[in-house]
Coordinates of C-alpha atoms and ligand atoms in Angstrom, one line a residue:
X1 CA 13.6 20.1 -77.5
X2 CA 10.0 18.4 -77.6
X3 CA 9.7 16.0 -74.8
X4 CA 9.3 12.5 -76.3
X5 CA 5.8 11.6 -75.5
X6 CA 5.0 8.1 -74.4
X7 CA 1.6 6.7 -74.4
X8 CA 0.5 3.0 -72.8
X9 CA -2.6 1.9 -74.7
X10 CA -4.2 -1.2 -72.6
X11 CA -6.8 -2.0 -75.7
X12 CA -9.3 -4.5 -73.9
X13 CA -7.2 -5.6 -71.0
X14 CA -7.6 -5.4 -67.2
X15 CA -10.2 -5.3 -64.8
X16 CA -10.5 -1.3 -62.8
X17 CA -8.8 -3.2 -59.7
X18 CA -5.7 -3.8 -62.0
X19 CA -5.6 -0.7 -63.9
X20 CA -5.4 0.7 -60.5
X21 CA -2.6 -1.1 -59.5
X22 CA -0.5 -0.4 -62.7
X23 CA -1.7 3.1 -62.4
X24 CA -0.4 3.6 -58.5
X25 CA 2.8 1.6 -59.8
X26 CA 3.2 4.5 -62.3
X27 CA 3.0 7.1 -60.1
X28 CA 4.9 5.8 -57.2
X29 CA 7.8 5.7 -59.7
X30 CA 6.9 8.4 -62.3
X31 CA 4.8 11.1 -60.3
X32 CA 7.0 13.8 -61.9
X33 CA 7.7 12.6 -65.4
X34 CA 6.3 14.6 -68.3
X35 CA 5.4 13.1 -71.7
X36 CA 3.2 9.7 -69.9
X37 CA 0.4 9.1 -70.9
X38 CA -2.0 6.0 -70.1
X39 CA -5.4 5.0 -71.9
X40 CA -7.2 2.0 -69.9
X41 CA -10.4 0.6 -71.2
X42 CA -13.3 2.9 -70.5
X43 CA -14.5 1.3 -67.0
X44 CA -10.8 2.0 -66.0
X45 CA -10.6 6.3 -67.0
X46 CA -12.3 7.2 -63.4
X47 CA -11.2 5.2 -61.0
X48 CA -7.7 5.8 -62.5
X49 CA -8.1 9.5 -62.8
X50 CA -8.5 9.5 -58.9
X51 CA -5.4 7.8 -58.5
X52 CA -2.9 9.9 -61.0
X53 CA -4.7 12.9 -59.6
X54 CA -1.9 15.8 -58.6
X55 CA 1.0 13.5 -60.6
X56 CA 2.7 14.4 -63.9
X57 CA 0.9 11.5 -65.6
X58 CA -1.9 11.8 -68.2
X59 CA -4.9 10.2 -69.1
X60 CA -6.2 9.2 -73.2
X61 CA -9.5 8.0 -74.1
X62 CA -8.7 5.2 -76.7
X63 CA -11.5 6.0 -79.0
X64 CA -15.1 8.3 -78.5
X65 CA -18.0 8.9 -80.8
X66 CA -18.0 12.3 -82.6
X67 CA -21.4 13.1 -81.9
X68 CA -21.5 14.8 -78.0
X69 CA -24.4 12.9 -76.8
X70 CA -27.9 11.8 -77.7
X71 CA -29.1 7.9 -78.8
X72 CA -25.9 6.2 -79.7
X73 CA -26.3 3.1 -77.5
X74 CA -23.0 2.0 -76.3
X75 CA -21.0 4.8 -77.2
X76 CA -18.9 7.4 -75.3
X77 CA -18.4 11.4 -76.0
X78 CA -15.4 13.4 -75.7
X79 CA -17.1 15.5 -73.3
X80 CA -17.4 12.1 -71.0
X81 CA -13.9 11.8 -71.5
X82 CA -12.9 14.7 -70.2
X83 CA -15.0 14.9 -67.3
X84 CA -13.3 11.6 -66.3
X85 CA -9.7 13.3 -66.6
X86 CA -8.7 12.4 -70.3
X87 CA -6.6 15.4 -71.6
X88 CA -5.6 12.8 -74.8
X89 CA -7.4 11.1 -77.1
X90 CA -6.3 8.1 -79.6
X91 CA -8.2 8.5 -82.5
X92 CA -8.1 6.1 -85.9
X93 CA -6.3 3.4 -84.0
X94 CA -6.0 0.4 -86.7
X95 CA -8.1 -1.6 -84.8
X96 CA -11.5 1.1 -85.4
X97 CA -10.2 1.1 -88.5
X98 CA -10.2 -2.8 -89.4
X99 CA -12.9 -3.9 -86.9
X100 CA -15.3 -1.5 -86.1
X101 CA -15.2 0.8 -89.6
X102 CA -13.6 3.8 -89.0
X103 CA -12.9 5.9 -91.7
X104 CA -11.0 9.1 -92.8
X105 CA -14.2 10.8 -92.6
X106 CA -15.0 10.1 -89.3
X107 CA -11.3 10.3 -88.0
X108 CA -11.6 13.9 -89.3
X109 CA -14.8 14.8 -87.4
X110 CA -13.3 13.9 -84.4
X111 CA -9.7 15.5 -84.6
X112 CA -11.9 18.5 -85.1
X113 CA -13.9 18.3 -81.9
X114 CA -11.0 17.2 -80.1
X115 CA -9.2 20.8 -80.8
X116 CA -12.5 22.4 -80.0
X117 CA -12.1 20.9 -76.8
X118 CA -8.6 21.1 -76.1
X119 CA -8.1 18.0 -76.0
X120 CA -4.5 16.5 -77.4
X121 CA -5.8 14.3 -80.3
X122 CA -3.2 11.6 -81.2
X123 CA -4.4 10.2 -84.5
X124 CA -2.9 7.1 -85.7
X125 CA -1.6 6.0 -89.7
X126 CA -0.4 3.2 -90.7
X127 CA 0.1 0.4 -93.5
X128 CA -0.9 -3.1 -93.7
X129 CA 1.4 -5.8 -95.0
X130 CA 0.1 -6.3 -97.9
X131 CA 0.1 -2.6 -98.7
X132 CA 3.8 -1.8 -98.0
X133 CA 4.5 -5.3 -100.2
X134 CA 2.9 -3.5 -103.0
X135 CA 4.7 -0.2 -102.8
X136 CA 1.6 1.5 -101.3
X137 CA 2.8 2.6 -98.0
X138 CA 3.5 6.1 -98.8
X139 CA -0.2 6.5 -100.9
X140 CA -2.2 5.0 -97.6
X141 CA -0.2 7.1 -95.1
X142 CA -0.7 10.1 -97.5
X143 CA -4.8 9.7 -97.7
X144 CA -5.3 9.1 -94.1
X145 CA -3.7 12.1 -92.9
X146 CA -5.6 14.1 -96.3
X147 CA -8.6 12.7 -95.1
X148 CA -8.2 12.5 -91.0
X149 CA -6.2 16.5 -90.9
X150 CA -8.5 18.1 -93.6
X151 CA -9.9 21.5 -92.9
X152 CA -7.3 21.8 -90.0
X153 CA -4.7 24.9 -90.0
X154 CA -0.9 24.3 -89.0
X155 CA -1.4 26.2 -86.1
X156 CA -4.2 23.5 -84.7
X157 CA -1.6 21.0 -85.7
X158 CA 1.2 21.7 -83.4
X159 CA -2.1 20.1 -80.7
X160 CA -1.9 16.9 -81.8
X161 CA 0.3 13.5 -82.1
X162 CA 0.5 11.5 -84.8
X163 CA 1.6 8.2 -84.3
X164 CA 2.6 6.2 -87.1
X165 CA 1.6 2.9 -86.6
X166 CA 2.9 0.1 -89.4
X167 CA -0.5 -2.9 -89.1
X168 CA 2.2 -5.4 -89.6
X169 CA 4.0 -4.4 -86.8
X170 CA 0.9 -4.1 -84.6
X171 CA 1.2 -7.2 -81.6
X172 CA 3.7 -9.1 -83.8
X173 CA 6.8 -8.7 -82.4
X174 CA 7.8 -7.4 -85.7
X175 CA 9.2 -3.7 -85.2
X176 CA 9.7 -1.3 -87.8
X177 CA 13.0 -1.1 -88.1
X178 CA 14.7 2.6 -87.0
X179 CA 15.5 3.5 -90.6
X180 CA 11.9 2.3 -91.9
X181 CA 10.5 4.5 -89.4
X182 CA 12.0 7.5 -89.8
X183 CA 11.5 7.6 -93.5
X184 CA 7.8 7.6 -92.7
X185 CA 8.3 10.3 -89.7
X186 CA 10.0 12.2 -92.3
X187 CA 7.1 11.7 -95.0
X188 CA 4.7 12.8 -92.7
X189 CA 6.5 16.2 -91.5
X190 CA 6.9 16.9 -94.8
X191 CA 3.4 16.3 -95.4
X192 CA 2.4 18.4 -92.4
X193 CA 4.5 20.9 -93.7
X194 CA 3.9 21.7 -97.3
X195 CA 0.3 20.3 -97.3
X196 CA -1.6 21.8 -94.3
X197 CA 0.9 24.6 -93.7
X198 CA 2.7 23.8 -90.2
X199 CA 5.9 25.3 -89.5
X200 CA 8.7 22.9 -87.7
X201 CA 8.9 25.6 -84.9
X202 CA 5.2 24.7 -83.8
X203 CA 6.8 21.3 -82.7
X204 CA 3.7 18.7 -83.8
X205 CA 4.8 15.2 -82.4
X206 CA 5.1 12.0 -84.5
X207 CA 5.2 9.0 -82.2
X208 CA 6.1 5.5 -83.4
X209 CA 3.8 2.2 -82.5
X210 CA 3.9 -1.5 -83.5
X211 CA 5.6 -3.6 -81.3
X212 CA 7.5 -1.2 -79.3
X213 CA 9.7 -3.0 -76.4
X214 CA 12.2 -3.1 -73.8
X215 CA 14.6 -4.2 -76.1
X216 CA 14.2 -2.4 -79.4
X217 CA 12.8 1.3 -77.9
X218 CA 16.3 2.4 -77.2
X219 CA 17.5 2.3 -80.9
X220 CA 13.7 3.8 -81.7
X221 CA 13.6 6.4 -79.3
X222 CA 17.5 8.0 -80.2
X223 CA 16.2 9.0 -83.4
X224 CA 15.5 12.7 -83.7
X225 CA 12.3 12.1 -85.8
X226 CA 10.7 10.2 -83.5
X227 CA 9.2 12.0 -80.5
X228 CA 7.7 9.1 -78.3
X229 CA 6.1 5.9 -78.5
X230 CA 2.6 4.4 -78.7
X231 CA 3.0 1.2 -76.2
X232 CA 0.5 -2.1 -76.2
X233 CA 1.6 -4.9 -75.1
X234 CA 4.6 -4.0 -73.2
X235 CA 2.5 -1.2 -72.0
X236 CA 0.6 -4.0 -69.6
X237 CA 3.5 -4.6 -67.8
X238 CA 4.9 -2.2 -65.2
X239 CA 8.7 -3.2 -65.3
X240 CA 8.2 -3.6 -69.2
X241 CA 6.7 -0.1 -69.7
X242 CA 8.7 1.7 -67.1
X243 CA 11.7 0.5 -68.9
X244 CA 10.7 2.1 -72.0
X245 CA 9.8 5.0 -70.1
X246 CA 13.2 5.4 -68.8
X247 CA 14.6 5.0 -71.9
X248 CA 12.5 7.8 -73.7
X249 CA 13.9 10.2 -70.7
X250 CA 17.8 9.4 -72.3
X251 CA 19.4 11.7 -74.3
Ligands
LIG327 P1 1.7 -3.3 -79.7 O1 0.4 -2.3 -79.9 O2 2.7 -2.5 -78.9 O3 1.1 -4.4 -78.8 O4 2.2 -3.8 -81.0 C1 0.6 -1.0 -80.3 C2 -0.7 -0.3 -80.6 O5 -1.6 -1.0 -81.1 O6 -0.9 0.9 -80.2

C-alpha cells in the first residue's frame, strides 16, 4: 500500500520564530511518521531544516526558478533548496499560475530538473470555477499535465505527486466533494497511464487540495484514489493539521 502522503503548504504565512514552533510541535508528536511533509516560506526552509533534522518529517520548497543560478534577482534554485533540506518541491501551485504567470511550459522545465535532482516534484492541476461550470474541467486538467509531464517516461513518474487541486476549492471552505474527486484522481491515472506510459505498479501519488480540513479529510482520505492531501490553511494550525495527519494514518 502507498503511504498517503500529506503535505502542509504555509503559502506567505509566519515569521522563522513561528515556523519553528509549529515545526518542533510536529516533531515532538510526529518524529516517526512517514508521508509529512512541510513547505514554510523560503526564510523558514533552514532554520526548520535544523529542527526536523533526524525526524521522519520532510521538507518542500513551495516554488524555485528553473534556471540553477545566475541574475534572476529575487529568485531561488532548486539546488538552494536542497542544500537547505528540501527533498520536495511544489511546483505549478495555482497561485504561480494566476499571479505570478506560470505556465505549462515552465511547469515542465522544472519537473524535469527536479528528477535530475532527485528531488520529489509534486506538481499541482486544477480547474477554476468558471471552467468546471463550462464543462471544461477534464480539457484544463488534461493540458496541464500534457504540458507540465511532457518529455517525461512512466518510470520518472512514479517520483512525483500530483496533487489535484480544484481553484474553486482553493481557501473557500468549499471541498471537492469525495466523488468529485476521485473522478478526477481517476482521469488523471488514466492519463498517466495510457498517455506517458506509467504502469499502476510504479505507485505515482495523486494527492487532493482545496480546502482540506479536520472535518471533511476523513471522508477524503478513505478513498483508495486518493493518496494524501495538500494542506493550507488548516495546515497553519498544529491541532488542525495533526488532526488530519492522524486521520491520513487510518485505514
Ligand atoms: P487551502 O489551500 O487548504 O487553504 O484551501 C490548499 C492549497 O492551496 O494548497
Amino acid at each position: 500500500m502507498t503511504i498517503p502522503l500529506v503535505i502542509g503548504n504555509w503559502k506567505m504565512n509566519m515569521l522563522a520564530s513561528e515556523a519553528c514552533d509549529l515545526a518542533r510541535s510536529l516533531v515532538d508528536r510526529l518524529s516517526a511518521v512517514e508521508g509529512v511533509v512541510i513547505a514554510p516560506p523560503f526564510t523558514s526552509l533552514y532554520p526548520v531544516s535544523q529542527i526536523i533534522k533526524g525526524s521522519s518529517l520532510g521538507l518542500a520548497g513551495q516554488n524555485f526558478h528553473f534556471e540553477s543560478k545566475g541574475a534572476y534577482t529575487g529568485e531561488v534554485s532548486l539546488k538552494m533548496l536542497k542544500d537547505v533540506g528540501c527533498g520536495y518541491a511544489l511546483i505549478g501551485h495555482s497561485e504561480r499560475r494566476q499571479l505570478f504567470g506560470e505556465t505549462d511550459e515552465t511547469v515542465n522545465k522544472k519537473v524535469h530538473l527536479a528528477m535530475q535532482m532527485g528531488i520529489t516534484a509534486v506538481v499541482c492541476v486544477g480547474e477554476t470555477g468558471e471552467q468546471r461550470k463550462a464543462g471544461e474541467t477534464l480539457s484544463v486538467i488534461e493540458t496541464q499535465l500534457s504540458g507540465g509531464l511532457a518529455g517525461l517516461s512512466g518510470e520518472s513518474i512514479a517520483h512525483l505527486a500530483i496533487a489535484y487541486e480544484p481553484v474553486w476549492a482553493i481557501g473557500t471552505g468549499l471541498n471537492a466533494t469525495p466523488e468529485q474527486a476521485v473522478d478526477i484522481h481517476k482521469f488523471i491515472r488514466k492519463f498517466l497511464f495510457e498517455r506517458q506510459g506509467f504502469s499502476e505498479k510504479m505507485g505515482a501519488r495523486i494527492l487532493y487540495g482545496g480546502s482540506v480540513t479536520p472535518e471533511n479529510c476523513a471522508e477524503l482520505l478513505r478513498e483508495e484514489e486518493i493518496n494524501g492531501a495538500l494542506v493550507g490553511g488548516a495546515s497553519l494550525n498544529f491541532e488542525s493539521f495533526y488532526a488530519i495527519i492522524k486521520s491520513s494514518l487510518e485505514p
